[in-house]
Short mmCIF file of N, CA and C in Angstrom, two decimals:
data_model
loop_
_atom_site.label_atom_id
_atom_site.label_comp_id
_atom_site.label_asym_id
_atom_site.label_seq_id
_atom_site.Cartn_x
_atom_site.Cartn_y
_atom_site.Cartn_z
N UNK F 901 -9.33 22.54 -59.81
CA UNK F 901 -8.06 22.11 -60.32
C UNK F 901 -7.41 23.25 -61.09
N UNK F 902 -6.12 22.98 -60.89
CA UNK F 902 -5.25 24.51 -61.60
C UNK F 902 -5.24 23.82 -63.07
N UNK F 903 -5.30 25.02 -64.07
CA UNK F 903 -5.25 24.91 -65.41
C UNK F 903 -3.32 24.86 -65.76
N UNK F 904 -2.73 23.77 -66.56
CA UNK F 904 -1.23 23.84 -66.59
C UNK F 904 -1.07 25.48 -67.93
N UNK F 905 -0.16 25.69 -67.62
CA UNK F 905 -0.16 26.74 -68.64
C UNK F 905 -0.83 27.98 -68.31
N UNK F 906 -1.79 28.40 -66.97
CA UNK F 906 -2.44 29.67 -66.86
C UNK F 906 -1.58 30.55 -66.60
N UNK F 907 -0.43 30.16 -66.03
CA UNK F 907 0.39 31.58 -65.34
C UNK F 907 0.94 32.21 -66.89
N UNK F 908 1.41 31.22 -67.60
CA UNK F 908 1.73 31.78 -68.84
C UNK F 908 1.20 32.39 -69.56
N UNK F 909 -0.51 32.24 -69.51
CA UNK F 909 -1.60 33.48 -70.32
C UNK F 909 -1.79 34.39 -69.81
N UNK F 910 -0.60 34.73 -68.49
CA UNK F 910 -0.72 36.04 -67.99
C UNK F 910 0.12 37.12 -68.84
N UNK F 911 -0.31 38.34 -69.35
CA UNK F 911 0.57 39.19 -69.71
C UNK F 911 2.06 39.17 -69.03
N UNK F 912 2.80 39.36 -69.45
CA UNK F 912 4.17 39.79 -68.63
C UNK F 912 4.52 41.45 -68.41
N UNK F 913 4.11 41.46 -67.59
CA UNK F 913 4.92 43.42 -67.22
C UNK F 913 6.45 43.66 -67.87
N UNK F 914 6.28 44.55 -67.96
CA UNK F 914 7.76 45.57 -69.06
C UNK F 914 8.20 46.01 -67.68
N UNK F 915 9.60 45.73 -67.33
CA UNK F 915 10.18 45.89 -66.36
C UNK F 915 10.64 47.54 -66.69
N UNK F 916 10.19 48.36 -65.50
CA UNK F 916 10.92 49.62 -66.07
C UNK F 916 12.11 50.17 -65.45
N UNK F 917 13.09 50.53 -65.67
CA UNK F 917 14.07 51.06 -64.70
C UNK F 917 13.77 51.96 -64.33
N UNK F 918 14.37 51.69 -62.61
CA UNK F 918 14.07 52.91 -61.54
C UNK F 918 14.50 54.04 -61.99
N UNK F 919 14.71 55.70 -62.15
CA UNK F 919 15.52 56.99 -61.84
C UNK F 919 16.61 56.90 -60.32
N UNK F 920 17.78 56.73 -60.98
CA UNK F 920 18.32 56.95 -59.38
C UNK F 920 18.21 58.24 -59.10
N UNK F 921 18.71 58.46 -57.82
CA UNK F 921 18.54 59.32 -56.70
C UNK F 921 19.19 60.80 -57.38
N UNK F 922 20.15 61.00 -58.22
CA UNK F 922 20.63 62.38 -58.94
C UNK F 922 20.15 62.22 -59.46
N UNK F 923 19.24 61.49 -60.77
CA UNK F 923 18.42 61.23 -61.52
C UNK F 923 17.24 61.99 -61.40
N UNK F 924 16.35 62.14 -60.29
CA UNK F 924 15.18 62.75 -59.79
C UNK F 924 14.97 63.74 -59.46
N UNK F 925 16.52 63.98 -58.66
CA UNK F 925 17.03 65.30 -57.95
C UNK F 925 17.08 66.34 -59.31
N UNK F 926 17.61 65.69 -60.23
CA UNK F 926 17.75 66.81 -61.97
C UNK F 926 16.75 67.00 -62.34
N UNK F 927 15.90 65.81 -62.25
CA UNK F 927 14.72 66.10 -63.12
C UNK F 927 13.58 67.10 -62.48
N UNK F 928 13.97 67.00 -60.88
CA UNK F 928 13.42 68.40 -60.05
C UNK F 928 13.89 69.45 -60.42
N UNK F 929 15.05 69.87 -60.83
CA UNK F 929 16.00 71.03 -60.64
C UNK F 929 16.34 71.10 -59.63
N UNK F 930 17.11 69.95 -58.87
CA UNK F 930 17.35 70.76 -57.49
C UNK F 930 18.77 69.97 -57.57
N UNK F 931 19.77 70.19 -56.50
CA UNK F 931 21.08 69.97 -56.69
C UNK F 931 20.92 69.08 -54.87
N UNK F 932 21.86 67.96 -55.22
CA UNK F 932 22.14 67.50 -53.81
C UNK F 932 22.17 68.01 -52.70
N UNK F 933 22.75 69.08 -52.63
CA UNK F 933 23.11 70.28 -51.24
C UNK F 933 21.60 70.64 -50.76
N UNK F 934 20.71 71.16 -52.40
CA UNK F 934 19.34 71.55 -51.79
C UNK F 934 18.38 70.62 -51.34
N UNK F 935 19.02 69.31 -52.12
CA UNK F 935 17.88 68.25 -51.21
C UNK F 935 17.94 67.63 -50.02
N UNK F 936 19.69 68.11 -49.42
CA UNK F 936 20.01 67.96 -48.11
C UNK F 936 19.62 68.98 -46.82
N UNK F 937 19.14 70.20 -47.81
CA UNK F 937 18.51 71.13 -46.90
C UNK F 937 17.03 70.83 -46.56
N UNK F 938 16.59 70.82 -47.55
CA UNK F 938 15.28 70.33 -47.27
C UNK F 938 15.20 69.04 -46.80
N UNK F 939 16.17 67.91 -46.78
CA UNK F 939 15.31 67.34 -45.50
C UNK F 939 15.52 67.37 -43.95
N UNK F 940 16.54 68.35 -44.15
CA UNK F 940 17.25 68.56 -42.67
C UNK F 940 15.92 69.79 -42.12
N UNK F 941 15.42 70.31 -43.07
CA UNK F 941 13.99 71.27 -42.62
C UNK F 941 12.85 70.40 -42.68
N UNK F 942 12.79 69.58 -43.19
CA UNK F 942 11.95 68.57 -42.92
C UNK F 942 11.94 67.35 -41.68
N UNK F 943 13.52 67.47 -41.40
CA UNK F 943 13.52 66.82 -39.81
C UNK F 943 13.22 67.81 -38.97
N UNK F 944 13.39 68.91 -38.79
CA UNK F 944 13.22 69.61 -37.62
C UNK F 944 11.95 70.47 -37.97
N UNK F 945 11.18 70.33 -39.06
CA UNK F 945 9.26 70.26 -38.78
C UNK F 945 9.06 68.99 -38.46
N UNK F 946 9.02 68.05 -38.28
CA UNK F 946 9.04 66.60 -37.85
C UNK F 946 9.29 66.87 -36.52
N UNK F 947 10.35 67.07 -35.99
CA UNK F 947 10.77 66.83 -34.41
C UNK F 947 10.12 68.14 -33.86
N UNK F 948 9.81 69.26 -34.07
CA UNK F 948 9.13 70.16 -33.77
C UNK F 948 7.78 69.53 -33.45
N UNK F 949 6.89 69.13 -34.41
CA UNK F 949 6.26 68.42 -34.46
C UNK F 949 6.02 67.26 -33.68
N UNK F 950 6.51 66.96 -33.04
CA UNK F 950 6.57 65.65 -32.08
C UNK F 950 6.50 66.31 -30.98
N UNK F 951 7.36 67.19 -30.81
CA UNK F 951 7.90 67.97 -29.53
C UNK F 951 6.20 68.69 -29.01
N UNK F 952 5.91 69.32 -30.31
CA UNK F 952 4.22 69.57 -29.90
C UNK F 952 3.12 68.73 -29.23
N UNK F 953 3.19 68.09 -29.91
CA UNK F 953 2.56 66.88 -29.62
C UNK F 953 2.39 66.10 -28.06
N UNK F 954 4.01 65.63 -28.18
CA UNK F 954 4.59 65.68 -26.66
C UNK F 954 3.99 66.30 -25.75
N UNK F 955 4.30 67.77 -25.72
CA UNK F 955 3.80 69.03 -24.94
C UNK F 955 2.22 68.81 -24.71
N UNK F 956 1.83 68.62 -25.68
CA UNK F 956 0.10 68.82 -25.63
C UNK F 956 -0.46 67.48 -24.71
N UNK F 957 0.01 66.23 -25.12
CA UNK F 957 -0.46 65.02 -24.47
C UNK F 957 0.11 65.50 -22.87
N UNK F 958 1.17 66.12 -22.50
CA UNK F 958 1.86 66.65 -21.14
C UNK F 958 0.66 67.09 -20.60
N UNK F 959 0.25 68.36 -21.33
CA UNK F 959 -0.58 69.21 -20.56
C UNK F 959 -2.32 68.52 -20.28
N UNK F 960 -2.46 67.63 -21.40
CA UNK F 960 -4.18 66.86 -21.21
C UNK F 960 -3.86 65.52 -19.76
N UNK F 961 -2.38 65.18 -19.86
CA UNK F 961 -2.07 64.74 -18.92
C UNK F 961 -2.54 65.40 -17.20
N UNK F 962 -2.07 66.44 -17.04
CA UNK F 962 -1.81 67.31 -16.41
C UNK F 962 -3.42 67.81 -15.77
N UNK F 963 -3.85 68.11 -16.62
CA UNK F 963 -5.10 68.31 -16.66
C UNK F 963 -6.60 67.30 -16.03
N UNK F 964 -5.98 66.15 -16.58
CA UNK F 964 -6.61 65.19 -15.88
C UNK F 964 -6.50 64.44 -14.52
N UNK F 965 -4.78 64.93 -14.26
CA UNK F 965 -4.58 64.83 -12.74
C UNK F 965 -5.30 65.59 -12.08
N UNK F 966 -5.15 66.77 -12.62
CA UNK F 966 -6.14 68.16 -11.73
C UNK F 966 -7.27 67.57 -11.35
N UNK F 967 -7.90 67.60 -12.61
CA UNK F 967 -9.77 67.25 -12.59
C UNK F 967 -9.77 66.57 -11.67
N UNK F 968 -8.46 65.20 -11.67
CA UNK F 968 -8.49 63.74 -10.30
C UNK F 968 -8.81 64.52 -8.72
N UNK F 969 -7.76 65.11 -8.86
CA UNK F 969 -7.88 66.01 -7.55
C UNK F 969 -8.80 66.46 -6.87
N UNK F 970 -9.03 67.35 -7.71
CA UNK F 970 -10.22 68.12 -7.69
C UNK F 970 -11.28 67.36 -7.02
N UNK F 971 -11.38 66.87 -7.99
CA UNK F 971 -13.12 65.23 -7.66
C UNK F 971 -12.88 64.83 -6.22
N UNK F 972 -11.30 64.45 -6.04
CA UNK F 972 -11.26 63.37 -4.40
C UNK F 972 -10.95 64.89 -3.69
N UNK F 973 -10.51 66.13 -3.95
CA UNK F 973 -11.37 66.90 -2.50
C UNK F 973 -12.30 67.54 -2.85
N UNK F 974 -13.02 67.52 -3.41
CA UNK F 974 -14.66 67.92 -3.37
C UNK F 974 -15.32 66.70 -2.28
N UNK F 975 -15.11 65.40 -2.82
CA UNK F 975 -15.49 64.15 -2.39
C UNK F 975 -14.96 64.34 -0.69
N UNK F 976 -13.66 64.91 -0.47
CA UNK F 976 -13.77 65.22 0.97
C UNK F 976 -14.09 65.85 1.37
N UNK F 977 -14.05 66.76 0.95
CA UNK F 977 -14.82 67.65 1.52
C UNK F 977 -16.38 67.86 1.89
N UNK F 978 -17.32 66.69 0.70
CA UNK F 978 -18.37 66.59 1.00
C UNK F 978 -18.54 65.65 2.52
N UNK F 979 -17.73 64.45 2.58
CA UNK F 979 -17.38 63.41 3.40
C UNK F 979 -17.64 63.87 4.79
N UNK F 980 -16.44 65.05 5.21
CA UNK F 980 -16.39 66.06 5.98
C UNK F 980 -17.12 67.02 6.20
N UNK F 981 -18.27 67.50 5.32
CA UNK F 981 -19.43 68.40 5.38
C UNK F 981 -20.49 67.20 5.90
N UNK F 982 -20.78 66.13 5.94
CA UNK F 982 -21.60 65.08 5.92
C UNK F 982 -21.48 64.42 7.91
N UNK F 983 -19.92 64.72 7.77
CA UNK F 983 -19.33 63.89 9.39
C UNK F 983 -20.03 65.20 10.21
N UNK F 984 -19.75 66.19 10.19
CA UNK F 984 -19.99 67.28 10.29
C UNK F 984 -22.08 67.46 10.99
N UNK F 985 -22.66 67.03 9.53
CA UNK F 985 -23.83 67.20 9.59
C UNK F 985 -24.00 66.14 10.83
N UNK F 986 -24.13 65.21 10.57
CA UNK F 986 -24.40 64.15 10.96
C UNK F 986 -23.86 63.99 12.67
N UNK F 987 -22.96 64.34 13.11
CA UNK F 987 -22.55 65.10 14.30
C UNK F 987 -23.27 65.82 15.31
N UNK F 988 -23.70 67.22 14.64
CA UNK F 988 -25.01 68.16 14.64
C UNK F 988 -25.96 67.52 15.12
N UNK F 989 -26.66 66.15 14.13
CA UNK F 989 -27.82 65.91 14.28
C UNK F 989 -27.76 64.93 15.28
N UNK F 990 -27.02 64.20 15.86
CA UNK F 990 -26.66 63.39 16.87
C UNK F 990 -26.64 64.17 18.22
N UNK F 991 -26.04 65.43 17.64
CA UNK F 991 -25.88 66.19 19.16
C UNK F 991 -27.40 66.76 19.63
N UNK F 992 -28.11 67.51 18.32
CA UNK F 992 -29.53 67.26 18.78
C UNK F 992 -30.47 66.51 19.07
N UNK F 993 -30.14 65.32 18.65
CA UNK F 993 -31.14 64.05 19.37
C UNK F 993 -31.04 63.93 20.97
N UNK F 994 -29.21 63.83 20.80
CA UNK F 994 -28.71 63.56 22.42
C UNK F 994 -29.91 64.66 23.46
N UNK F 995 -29.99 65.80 23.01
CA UNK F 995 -29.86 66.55 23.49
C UNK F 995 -31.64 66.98 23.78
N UNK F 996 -32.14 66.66 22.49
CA UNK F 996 -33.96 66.39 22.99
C UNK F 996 -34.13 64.46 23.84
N UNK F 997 -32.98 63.99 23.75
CA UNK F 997 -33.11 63.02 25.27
C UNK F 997 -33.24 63.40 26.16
N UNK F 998 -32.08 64.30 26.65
CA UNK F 998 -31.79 64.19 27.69
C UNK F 998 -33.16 65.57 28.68
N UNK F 999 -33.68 66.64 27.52
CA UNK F 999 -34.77 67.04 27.69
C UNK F 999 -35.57 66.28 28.22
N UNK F 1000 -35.90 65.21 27.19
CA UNK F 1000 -37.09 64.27 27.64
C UNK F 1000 -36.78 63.78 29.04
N UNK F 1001 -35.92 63.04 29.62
CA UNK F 1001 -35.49 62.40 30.23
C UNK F 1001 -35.80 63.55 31.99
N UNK F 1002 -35.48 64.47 31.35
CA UNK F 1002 -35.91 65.13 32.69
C UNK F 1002 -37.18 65.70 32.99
N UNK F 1003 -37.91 65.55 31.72
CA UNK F 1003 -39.04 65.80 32.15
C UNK F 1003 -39.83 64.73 32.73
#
């Protein structure tokens, strides 16, 4: 059961006022203009930054198509080294038949 009166034996917080936005900017030393530079250099390390990023996931992309490749013609190529063998060894069976056969 709730106790009546508990919220009230809570301390109350001291509301503090915020610093506005020139407020902070002074207390940096910095002037509006400079805090508009810096974040306009701070968007374009940001989008630079992305753009990297971008690029890099491109190329692991890229990379893993290869490897794909790669794998399915090795894989044919083994397929085709195998049709190949297997061919060979058919043609020599045929071929100690038809030996036999005349002897």
């Amino acid at each position: 059961m709730r106790e009546e009166g508990a919220s009230e034996a809570l301390p109350r917080r001291k509301v503090e006022e915020q610093p506005t936005h020139e407020e902070r900017l002074a207390r940096e030393g910095r002037t509006p203009e400079e805090n508009v530079i810096d974040n306009q250099s701070e968007e374009e390390r940001s989008s630079e930054l992305h753009s990297m990023i971008e690029l890099s996931e491109e190329m692991e992309d890229e990379e893993r198509r290869e490897a794909k490749e790669n794998a399915e013609e090795q894989s044919d190529e083994e397929r085709s080294s195998e049709s190949i063998g297997e061919f060979a060894e058919g043609r020599v069976d045929a071929e100690k038949r038809v030996a036999e056969e005349k002897v």
